[in-house]
Amino acid sequence: MTQTPSCPPPLPEAEAEDGTEVNTEAENQTANKAGSKAENQAENPDGPEAEADFELTPPAPALTPGQAFDALYAFAAPALVRQTYLLTGRRELARESVERAFQLAWQRWPEVAVDRDPAGWVRAAAYEYAMSPWHRLRLRHRAPEPPPAALDDRRLLSVLLSLPPAYRRTVLLYDGLGIGLPETAAETEASTPATAGRLLHAREVVAARVPELADPGELRLRLTELGSKESLRTAAKPVVVRSGSERRARRWTRAAIAFTVLLIGSTAFTLRTAPDHYEAPQAPAATISGVPPRSGPGPLSEEEQEIRVKLRSTFQNGPERLRPELR
């Protein structure tokens, strides 16, 4: 039976004369390396080792334009539908305005993606479309929509809709969303003093008709509740919005190409048929008095007929026709 060789016993640690332990040479080298590594990290915390550790961390995957648009849509679309309803009082128009705003944002996505506030960009586009005066000419927007069920909500919405569009938008941005006065002035394209005047006037009108909303904090709370209570249909899915935006862009491109071709054809036709020299215009006709009207010869009288017969019966040649007779 063979025996496996046993490991040699550890060497005894050397002891100094005073009884203290003495480190071996290997332990001294290890301690020196550890000390130099700690000193280097203390002197240069962002050194190569830190860079190596940072490189080991995998970077976050970048979003594609479609994914970034979908994230913005999921974040901002539901709230924008409620806000647009407070501006217009129409549920379908609010949904349509938000869809059109996001379609425009997808068409200009390189500009929107680098904007400081992409949600604010889409909000401004939705507000502009919703408050366009051309909606009054549409047949389906002439009939009034059913108001909110609660009496207080009907009163508040009626007061908001009675304000001018610029005042309504100002009070919604400042009191409803809590946006600062300079930012509200920039979004409504007005000066800061003019925006402050609009806000004060809108608050006075609201306080006069609904006294319990004289406090701006209470007004902000009621605006939020009014937008949340209504059963508003959310806009379409982001994929549908993006495809609709691309179809709209293609239609406008084709229309622009057709218009350009029509313009070039009409220009070429005009150049082909236009006169190449100047022609003086004709003077207008004038009536001249005293001139008998132009008329044709009438029938011959008896005497004229006799003369014609006599002329035809005489010689056609000879001196008789050349020499007159003396009588």
mmCIF file of C-alpha atoms in Angstrom:
data_model
loop_
_atom_site.group_PDB
_atom_site.id
_atom_site.type_symbol
_atom_site.label_atom_id
_atom_site.label_comp_id
_atom_site.label_asym_id
_atom_site.label_seq_id
_atom_site.Cartn_x
_atom_site.Cartn_y
_atom_site.Cartn_z
ATOM 1 C CA MET A 1 0.000 0.000 0.000
ATOM 2 C CA THR A 2 1.567 3.258 -1.136
ATOM 3 C CA GLN A 3 1.532 6.299 1.042
ATOM 4 C CA THR A 4 0.961 9.748 -0.373
ATOM 5 C CA PRO A 5 3.776 12.086 0.471
ATOM 6 C CA SER A 6 2.821 14.491 3.178
ATOM 7 C CA CYS A 7 3.451 18.245 2.815
ATOM 8 C CA PRO A 8 6.502 19.494 4.625
ATOM 9 C CA PRO A 9 5.760 21.218 7.885
ATOM 10 C CA PRO A 10 5.820 25.028 7.830
ATOM 11 C CA LEU A 11 9.079 26.600 8.650
ATOM 12 C CA PRO A 12 9.264 28.200 12.081
ATOM 13 C CA GLU A 13 9.165 31.964 12.057
ATOM 14 C CA ALA A 14 12.445 33.567 12.895
ATOM 15 C CA GLU A 15 12.541 35.434 16.120
ATOM 16 C CA ALA A 16 14.730 38.344 17.057
ATOM 17 C CA GLU A 17 16.771 38.420 20.138
ATOM 18 C CA ASP A 18 14.147 40.532 21.930
ATOM 19 C CA GLY A 19 11.406 37.996 21.074
ATOM 20 C CA THR A 20 9.681 39.955 18.245
ATOM 21 C CA GLU A 21 8.768 38.221 15.002
ATOM 22 C CA VAL A 22 10.777 38.996 11.873
ATOM 23 C CA ASN A 23 9.006 39.145 8.483
ATOM 24 C CA THR A 24 10.351 37.091 5.680
ATOM 25 C CA GLU A 25 11.577 38.643 2.438
ATOM 26 C CA ALA A 26 8.425 37.686 0.530
ATOM 27 C CA GLU A 27 6.205 39.308 3.088
ATOM 28 C CA ASN A 28 8.270 42.483 2.923
ATOM 29 C CA GLN A 29 7.873 42.674 -0.884
ATOM 30 C CA THR A 30 4.123 42.133 -0.622
ATOM 31 C CA ALA A 31 3.781 44.825 2.012
ATOM 32 C CA ASN A 32 5.859 47.262 -0.052
ATOM 33 C CA LYS A 33 3.656 46.674 -3.137
ATOM 34 C CA ALA A 34 0.464 47.173 -1.149
ATOM 35 C CA GLY A 35 1.831 50.345 0.421
ATOM 36 C CA SER A 36 2.890 51.818 -2.928
ATOM 37 C CA LYS A 37 -0.542 50.940 -4.437
ATOM 38 C CA ALA A 38 -2.348 52.674 -1.575
ATOM 39 C CA GLU A 39 -0.107 55.735 -1.925
ATOM 40 C CA ASN A 40 -0.723 55.927 -5.676
ATOM 41 C CA GLN A 41 -4.496 55.689 -5.184
ATOM 42 C CA ALA A 42 -4.384 58.376 -2.500
ATOM 43 C CA GLU A 43 -2.323 60.716 -4.699
ATOM 44 C CA ASN A 44 -4.214 60.017 -7.937
ATOM 45 C CA PRO A 45 -7.698 58.641 -7.276
ATOM 46 C CA ASP A 46 -8.568 58.886 -11.014
ATOM 47 C CA GLY A 47 -5.460 57.025 -12.078
ATOM 48 C CA PRO A 48 -5.155 54.105 -14.508
ATOM 49 C CA GLU A 49 -6.603 51.633 -12.039
ATOM 50 C CA ALA A 50 -9.690 53.756 -11.535
ATOM 51 C CA GLU A 51 -9.971 54.145 -15.294
ATOM 52 C CA ALA A 52 -9.712 50.375 -15.647
ATOM 53 C CA ASP A 53 -12.505 49.883 -13.152
ATOM 54 C CA PHE A 54 -14.599 52.505 -14.997
ATOM 55 C CA GLU A 55 -14.009 50.790 -18.310
ATOM 56 C CA LEU A 56 -15.269 47.543 -16.909
ATOM 57 C CA THR A 57 -18.691 49.117 -16.273
ATOM 58 C CA PRO A 58 -20.817 48.655 -19.455
ATOM 59 C CA PRO A 59 -22.254 51.930 -20.789
ATOM 60 C CA ALA A 60 -26.006 52.405 -20.869
ATOM 61 C CA PRO A 61 -27.486 51.577 -24.285
ATOM 62 C CA ALA A 62 -28.483 54.654 -26.291
ATOM 63 C CA LEU A 63 -32.145 55.048 -27.225
ATOM 64 C CA THR A 64 -33.163 55.077 -30.845
ATOM 65 C CA PRO A 65 -35.199 58.060 -32.101
ATOM 66 C CA GLY A 66 -38.351 55.938 -32.099
ATOM 67 C CA GLN A 67 -37.807 54.773 -28.519
ATOM 68 C CA ALA A 68 -37.088 58.321 -27.320
ATOM 69 C CA PHE A 69 -40.231 59.592 -29.047
ATOM 70 C CA ASP A 70 -42.340 56.817 -27.529
ATOM 71 C CA ALA A 71 -40.996 57.623 -24.066
ATOM 72 C CA LEU A 72 -41.831 61.310 -24.488
ATOM 73 C CA TYR A 73 -45.283 60.415 -25.780
ATOM 74 C CA ALA A 74 -46.038 58.103 -22.854
ATOM 75 C CA PHE A 75 -44.850 60.755 -20.413
ATOM 76 C CA ALA A 76 -46.583 63.848 -21.796
ATOM 77 C CA ALA A 77 -49.580 62.793 -23.912
ATOM 78 C CA PRO A 78 -52.173 61.989 -21.177
ATOM 79 C CA ALA A 79 -51.520 65.224 -19.282
ATOM 80 C CA LEU A 80 -51.582 67.272 -22.495
ATOM 81 C CA VAL A 81 -55.014 65.912 -23.413
ATOM 82 C CA ARG A 82 -56.396 67.078 -20.049
ATOM 83 C CA GLN A 83 -54.762 70.501 -20.354
ATOM 84 C CA THR A 84 -56.024 71.028 -23.893
ATOM 85 C CA TYR A 85 -59.528 70.127 -22.764
ATOM 86 C CA LEU A 86 -59.383 72.967 -20.233
ATOM 87 C CA LEU A 87 -58.405 75.338 -23.057
ATOM 88 C CA THR A 88 -61.103 74.329 -25.516
ATOM 89 C CA GLY A 89 -63.840 72.558 -23.560
ATOM 90 C CA ARG A 90 -63.954 69.910 -26.332
ATOM 91 C CA ARG A 91 -62.799 66.372 -25.750
ATOM 92 C CA GLU A 92 -62.282 65.306 -29.361
ATOM 93 C CA LEU A 93 -60.459 68.509 -30.257
ATOM 94 C CA ALA A 94 -58.143 68.020 -27.273
ATOM 95 C CA ARG A 95 -57.191 64.534 -28.443
ATOM 96 C CA GLU A 96 -56.744 65.699 -32.047
ATOM 97 C CA SER A 97 -54.568 68.634 -30.976
ATOM 98 C CA VAL A 98 -52.210 66.398 -29.010
ATOM 99 C CA GLU A 99 -51.927 63.970 -31.931
ATOM 100 C CA ARG A 100 -51.127 66.763 -34.375
ATOM 101 C CA ALA A 101 -48.552 68.220 -31.991
ATOM 102 C CA PHE A 102 -46.738 64.894 -31.661
ATOM 103 C CA GLN A 103 -46.905 64.336 -35.416
ATOM 104 C CA LEU A 104 -45.225 67.687 -35.907
ATOM 105 C CA ALA A 105 -42.677 66.785 -33.231
ATOM 106 C CA TRP A 106 -41.812 63.546 -35.062
ATOM 107 C CA GLN A 107 -41.369 65.440 -38.327
ATOM 108 C CA ARG A 108 -38.957 67.809 -36.559
ATOM 109 C CA TRP A 109 -37.479 65.267 -34.176
ATOM 110 C CA PRO A 110 -33.825 66.351 -34.648
ATOM 111 C CA GLU A 111 -34.883 69.791 -33.413
ATOM 112 C CA VAL A 112 -37.157 68.525 -30.626
ATOM 113 C CA ALA A 113 -34.670 65.930 -29.350
ATOM 114 C CA VAL A 114 -32.033 68.568 -28.533
ATOM 115 C CA ASP A 115 -34.533 71.078 -27.144
ATOM 116 C CA ARG A 116 -34.130 72.071 -23.505
ATOM 117 C CA ASP A 117 -37.750 71.079 -22.781
ATOM 118 C CA PRO A 118 -39.159 68.647 -25.384
ATOM 119 C CA ALA A 119 -42.438 68.318 -23.463
ATOM 120 C CA GLY A 120 -42.797 72.107 -23.482
ATOM 121 C CA TRP A 121 -42.184 72.156 -27.247
ATOM 122 C CA VAL A 122 -45.003 69.670 -27.816
ATOM 123 C CA ARG A 123 -47.253 71.513 -25.340
ATOM 124 C CA ALA A 124 -46.849 74.801 -27.190
ATOM 125 C CA ALA A 125 -47.653 73.097 -30.511
ATOM 126 C CA ALA A 126 -50.754 71.435 -29.055
ATOM 127 C CA TYR A 127 -52.005 74.719 -27.561
ATOM 128 C CA GLU A 128 -51.491 76.581 -30.831
ATOM 129 C CA TYR A 129 -53.434 74.009 -32.818
ATOM 130 C CA ALA A 130 -56.235 73.757 -30.245
ATOM 131 C CA MET A 131 -56.778 77.524 -30.060
ATOM 132 C CA SER A 132 -56.755 78.130 -33.812
ATOM 133 C CA PRO A 133 -59.797 80.199 -34.860
ATOM 134 C CA TRP A 134 -60.249 78.067 -38.004
ATOM 135 C CA HIS A 135 -61.913 75.343 -35.923
ATOM 136 C CA ARG A 136 -65.043 77.493 -35.804
ATOM 137 C CA LEU A 137 -65.647 76.769 -39.494
ATOM 138 C CA ARG A 138 -65.724 73.002 -38.979
ATOM 139 C CA LEU A 139 -69.204 71.529 -38.838
ATOM 140 C CA ARG A 140 -68.544 69.073 -36.045
ATOM 141 C CA HIS A 141 -67.186 71.841 -33.801
ATOM 142 C CA ARG A 142 -70.256 74.046 -34.138
ATOM 143 C CA ALA A 143 -72.456 71.841 -31.979
ATOM 144 C CA PRO A 144 -71.807 72.217 -28.222
ATOM 145 C CA GLU A 145 -70.449 69.259 -26.278
ATOM 146 C CA PRO A 146 -72.018 68.003 -23.022
ATOM 147 C CA PRO A 147 -70.607 69.923 -20.038
ATOM 148 C CA PRO A 148 -69.094 68.290 -16.932
ATOM 149 C CA ALA A 149 -71.471 66.530 -14.586
ATOM 150 C CA ALA A 150 -70.646 68.462 -11.394
ATOM 151 C CA LEU A 151 -72.051 71.970 -11.001
ATOM 152 C CA ASP A 152 -68.786 73.443 -9.685
ATOM 153 C CA ASP A 153 -66.876 71.979 -12.624
ATOM 154 C CA ARG A 154 -69.376 73.451 -15.086
ATOM 155 C CA ARG A 155 -69.012 76.882 -13.503
ATOM 156 C CA LEU A 156 -65.224 76.777 -13.584
ATOM 157 C CA LEU A 157 -65.097 75.575 -17.201
ATOM 158 C CA SER A 158 -67.622 78.226 -18.217
ATOM 159 C CA VAL A 159 -65.481 80.940 -16.620
ATOM 160 C CA LEU A 160 -62.353 79.661 -18.364
ATOM 161 C CA LEU A 161 -64.033 79.552 -21.765
ATOM 162 C CA SER A 162 -65.358 83.085 -21.316
ATOM 163 C CA LEU A 163 -61.808 84.441 -21.064
ATOM 164 C CA PRO A 164 -59.924 85.503 -24.209
ATOM 165 C CA PRO A 165 -57.666 82.732 -25.558
ATOM 166 C CA ALA A 166 -54.426 84.435 -24.507
ATOM 167 C CA TYR A 167 -55.713 85.033 -20.944
ATOM 168 C CA ARG A 168 -56.994 81.454 -20.735
ATOM 169 C CA ARG A 169 -53.645 80.071 -21.810
ATOM 170 C CA THR A 170 -51.770 82.298 -19.366
ATOM 171 C CA VAL A 171 -53.817 81.272 -16.323
ATOM 172 C CA LEU A 172 -53.537 77.596 -17.278
ATOM 173 C CA LEU A 173 -49.744 77.752 -17.623
ATOM 174 C CA TYR A 174 -49.100 79.820 -14.504
ATOM 175 C CA ASP A 175 -51.798 78.685 -12.087
ATOM 176 C CA GLY A 176 -52.615 75.287 -13.552
ATOM 177 C CA LEU A 177 -49.112 73.980 -14.299
ATOM 178 C CA GLY A 178 -47.051 76.168 -11.983
ATOM 179 C CA ILE A 179 -44.757 77.508 -14.700
ATOM 180 C CA GLY A 180 -42.844 80.682 -13.859
ATOM 181 C CA LEU A 181 -43.907 84.065 -15.182
ATOM 182 C CA PRO A 182 -40.922 84.557 -17.561
ATOM 183 C CA GLU A 183 -41.423 81.061 -19.016
ATOM 184 C CA THR A 184 -45.156 81.705 -19.390
ATOM 185 C CA ALA A 185 -44.443 84.985 -21.176
ATOM 186 C CA ALA A 186 -42.010 83.253 -23.533
ATOM 187 C CA GLU A 187 -44.451 80.463 -24.389
ATOM 188 C CA THR A 188 -47.344 82.869 -24.992
ATOM 189 C CA GLU A 189 -45.056 85.193 -27.023
ATOM 190 C CA ALA A 190 -45.735 88.227 -24.851
ATOM 191 C CA SER A 191 -43.710 90.474 -22.582
ATOM 192 C CA THR A 192 -43.503 89.746 -18.873
ATOM 193 C CA PRO A 193 -45.555 92.838 -17.847
ATOM 194 C CA ALA A 194 -48.246 91.971 -20.382
ATOM 195 C CA THR A 195 -48.357 88.397 -19.109
ATOM 196 C CA ALA A 196 -48.672 89.614 -15.520
ATOM 197 C CA GLY A 197 -51.559 91.894 -16.545
ATOM 198 C CA ARG A 198 -53.340 89.031 -18.289
ATOM 199 C CA LEU A 199 -52.908 86.812 -15.247
ATOM 200 C CA LEU A 200 -54.289 89.415 -12.840
ATOM 201 C CA HIS A 201 -57.270 90.118 -15.075
ATOM 202 C CA ALA A 202 -58.035 86.409 -15.439
ATOM 203 C CA ARG A 203 -57.848 85.928 -11.670
ATOM 204 C CA GLU A 204 -60.207 88.837 -11.112
ATOM 205 C CA VAL A 205 -62.766 87.372 -13.520
ATOM 206 C CA VAL A 206 -62.532 83.938 -11.907
ATOM 207 C CA ALA A 207 -62.796 85.383 -8.389
ATOM 208 C CA ALA A 208 -65.801 87.517 -9.363
ATOM 209 C CA ARG A 209 -67.781 84.570 -10.760
ATOM 210 C CA VAL A 210 -66.451 81.837 -8.449
ATOM 211 C CA PRO A 211 -65.502 83.537 -5.159
ATOM 212 C CA GLU A 212 -64.135 80.366 -3.547
ATOM 213 C CA LEU A 213 -61.386 80.255 -6.201
ATOM 214 C CA ALA A 214 -59.895 83.637 -5.326
ATOM 215 C CA ASP A 215 -56.914 81.835 -3.768
ATOM 216 C CA PRO A 216 -54.390 80.832 -6.502
ATOM 217 C CA GLY A 217 -53.604 77.614 -4.651
ATOM 218 C CA GLU A 218 -57.257 76.595 -4.611
ATOM 219 C CA LEU A 219 -57.559 77.536 -8.276
ATOM 220 C CA ARG A 220 -54.602 75.321 -9.174
ATOM 221 C CA LEU A 221 -56.117 72.410 -7.232
ATOM 222 C CA ARG A 222 -59.496 72.800 -8.922
ATOM 223 C CA LEU A 223 -57.942 72.991 -12.393
ATOM 224 C CA THR A 224 -56.059 69.759 -11.730
ATOM 225 C CA GLU A 225 -59.200 68.045 -10.439
ATOM 226 C CA LEU A 226 -61.301 69.245 -13.372
ATOM 227 C CA GLY A 227 -58.861 67.812 -15.900
ATOM 228 C CA SER A 228 -58.614 64.512 -14.023
ATOM 229 C CA LYS A 229 -62.349 63.965 -13.543
ATOM 230 C CA GLU A 230 -63.249 64.057 -17.220
ATOM 231 C CA SER A 231 -63.236 60.759 -19.070
ATOM 232 C CA LEU A 232 -61.017 61.840 -21.935
ATOM 233 C CA ARG A 233 -60.022 59.455 -24.677
ATOM 234 C CA THR A 234 -56.269 59.213 -24.847
ATOM 235 C CA ALA A 235 -54.582 59.893 -28.128
ATOM 236 C CA ALA A 236 -53.551 57.027 -30.385
ATOM 237 C CA LYS A 237 -50.543 54.830 -29.738
ATOM 238 C CA PRO A 238 -47.113 56.340 -30.463
ATOM 239 C CA VAL A 239 -46.527 53.916 -33.346
ATOM 240 C CA VAL A 240 -49.766 55.093 -34.972
ATOM 241 C CA VAL A 241 -48.807 58.736 -34.417
ATOM 242 C CA ARG A 242 -45.403 58.225 -36.013
ATOM 243 C CA SER A 243 -46.834 56.415 -39.032
ATOM 244 C CA GLY A 244 -49.501 59.098 -39.431
ATOM 245 C CA SER A 245 -46.844 61.783 -39.298
ATOM 246 C CA GLU A 246 -44.814 60.038 -41.991
ATOM 247 C CA ARG A 247 -47.886 59.636 -44.226
ATOM 248 C CA ARG A 248 -48.749 63.314 -43.785
ATOM 249 C CA ALA A 249 -45.193 64.308 -44.640
ATOM 250 C CA ARG A 250 -45.291 62.170 -47.801
ATOM 251 C CA ARG A 251 -48.599 63.719 -48.875
ATOM 252 C CA TRP A 252 -47.279 67.232 -48.385
ATOM 253 C CA THR A 253 -44.117 66.340 -50.300
ATOM 254 C CA ARG A 254 -46.118 64.997 -53.224
ATOM 255 C CA ALA A 255 -48.385 68.032 -53.182
ATOM 256 C CA ALA A 256 -45.354 70.330 -53.212
ATOM 257 C CA ILE A 257 -43.834 68.407 -56.145
ATOM 258 C CA ALA A 258 -47.124 68.549 -58.090
ATOM 259 C CA PHE A 259 -47.468 72.272 -57.435
ATOM 260 C CA THR A 260 -43.881 72.860 -58.554
ATOM 261 C CA VAL A 261 -44.451 70.904 -61.781
ATOM 262 C CA LEU A 262 -47.666 72.842 -62.428
ATOM 263 C CA LEU A 263 -45.894 76.139 -61.852
ATOM 264 C CA ILE A 264 -43.048 75.197 -64.189
ATOM 265 C CA GLY A 265 -45.520 74.074 -66.881
ATOM 266 C CA SER A 266 -47.571 77.265 -66.669
ATOM 267 C CA THR A 267 -44.405 79.348 -66.823
ATOM 268 C CA ALA A 268 -43.182 77.482 -69.911
ATOM 269 C CA PHE A 269 -46.588 77.851 -71.592
ATOM 270 C CA THR A 270 -46.606 81.586 -70.861
ATOM 271 C CA LEU A 271 -43.120 82.006 -72.285
ATOM 272 C CA ARG A 272 -44.166 80.062 -75.393
ATOM 273 C CA THR A 273 -47.344 81.997 -76.131
ATOM 274 C CA ALA A 274 -46.377 85.470 -74.944
ATOM 275 C CA PRO A 275 -45.534 88.078 -77.692
ATOM 276 C CA ASP A 276 -41.847 88.736 -78.230
ATOM 277 C CA HIS A 277 -42.235 92.387 -79.317
ATOM 278 C CA TYR A 278 -44.249 95.404 -78.303
ATOM 279 C CA GLU A 279 -47.551 96.047 -79.999
ATOM 280 C CA ALA A 280 -49.132 99.454 -79.580
ATOM 281 C CA PRO A 281 -52.740 99.254 -78.474
ATOM 282 C CA GLN A 282 -55.396 100.269 -80.981
ATOM 283 C CA ALA A 283 -57.132 103.583 -80.488
ATOM 284 C CA PRO A 284 -60.731 103.317 -79.432
ATOM 285 C CA ALA A 285 -63.326 103.733 -82.183
ATOM 286 C CA ALA A 286 -65.115 107.082 -82.566
ATOM 287 C CA THR A 287 -68.367 107.953 -84.369
ATOM 288 C CA ILE A 288 -68.048 110.420 -87.335
ATOM 289 C CA SER A 289 -71.143 112.445 -88.222
ATOM 290 C CA GLY A 290 -72.170 113.570 -91.785
ATOM 291 C CA VAL A 291 -70.969 110.483 -93.641
ATOM 292 C CA PRO A 292 -73.691 108.523 -95.423
ATOM 293 C CA PRO A 293 -73.886 104.925 -94.516
ATOM 294 C CA ARG A 294 -72.209 102.465 -96.812
ATOM 295 C CA SER A 295 -74.666 100.687 -99.096
ATOM 296 C CA GLY A 296 -74.537 98.425 -102.129
ATOM 297 C CA PRO A 297 -75.927 99.137 -105.686
ATOM 298 C CA GLY A 298 -79.687 98.896 -106.087
ATOM 299 C CA PRO A 299 -81.776 97.674 -109.036
ATOM 300 C CA LEU A 300 -81.467 99.505 -112.455
ATOM 301 C CA SER A 301 -84.157 101.841 -113.595
ATOM 302 C CA GLU A 302 -85.757 101.615 -117.100
ATOM 303 C CA GLU A 303 -83.563 104.370 -118.490
ATOM 304 C CA GLU A 304 -80.430 102.701 -117.162
ATOM 305 C CA GLN A 305 -81.498 99.400 -118.621
ATOM 306 C CA GLU A 306 -81.969 101.025 -122.067
ATOM 307 C CA ILE A 307 -78.497 102.563 -121.898
ATOM 308 C CA ARG A 308 -77.008 99.192 -120.956
ATOM 309 C CA VAL A 309 -78.736 97.518 -123.953
ATOM 310 C CA LYS A 310 -77.528 100.258 -126.294
ATOM 311 C CA LEU A 311 -73.952 99.951 -125.059
ATOM 312 C CA ARG A 312 -73.966 96.211 -125.528
ATOM 313 C CA SER A 313 -75.366 96.497 -129.076
ATOM 314 C CA THR A 314 -72.691 98.890 -130.405
ATOM 315 C CA PHE A 315 -69.346 97.799 -131.796
ATOM 316 C CA GLN A 316 -66.794 96.635 -129.314
ATOM 317 C CA ASN A 317 -63.868 97.767 -131.515
ATOM 318 C CA GLY A 318 -63.360 100.489 -134.150
ATOM 319 C CA PRO A 319 -63.158 104.226 -134.354
ATOM 320 C CA GLU A 320 -66.781 104.620 -133.442
ATOM 321 C CA ARG A 321 -65.894 103.994 -129.844
ATOM 322 C CA LEU A 322 -62.853 106.201 -129.969
ATOM 323 C CA ARG A 323 -64.127 109.164 -131.962
ATOM 324 C CA PRO A 324 -67.044 111.117 -130.507
ATOM 325 C CA GLU A 325 -69.849 112.086 -132.818
ATOM 326 C CA LEU A 326 -70.475 115.790 -133.453
ATOM 327 C CA ARG A 327 -74.086 116.778 -133.094
#
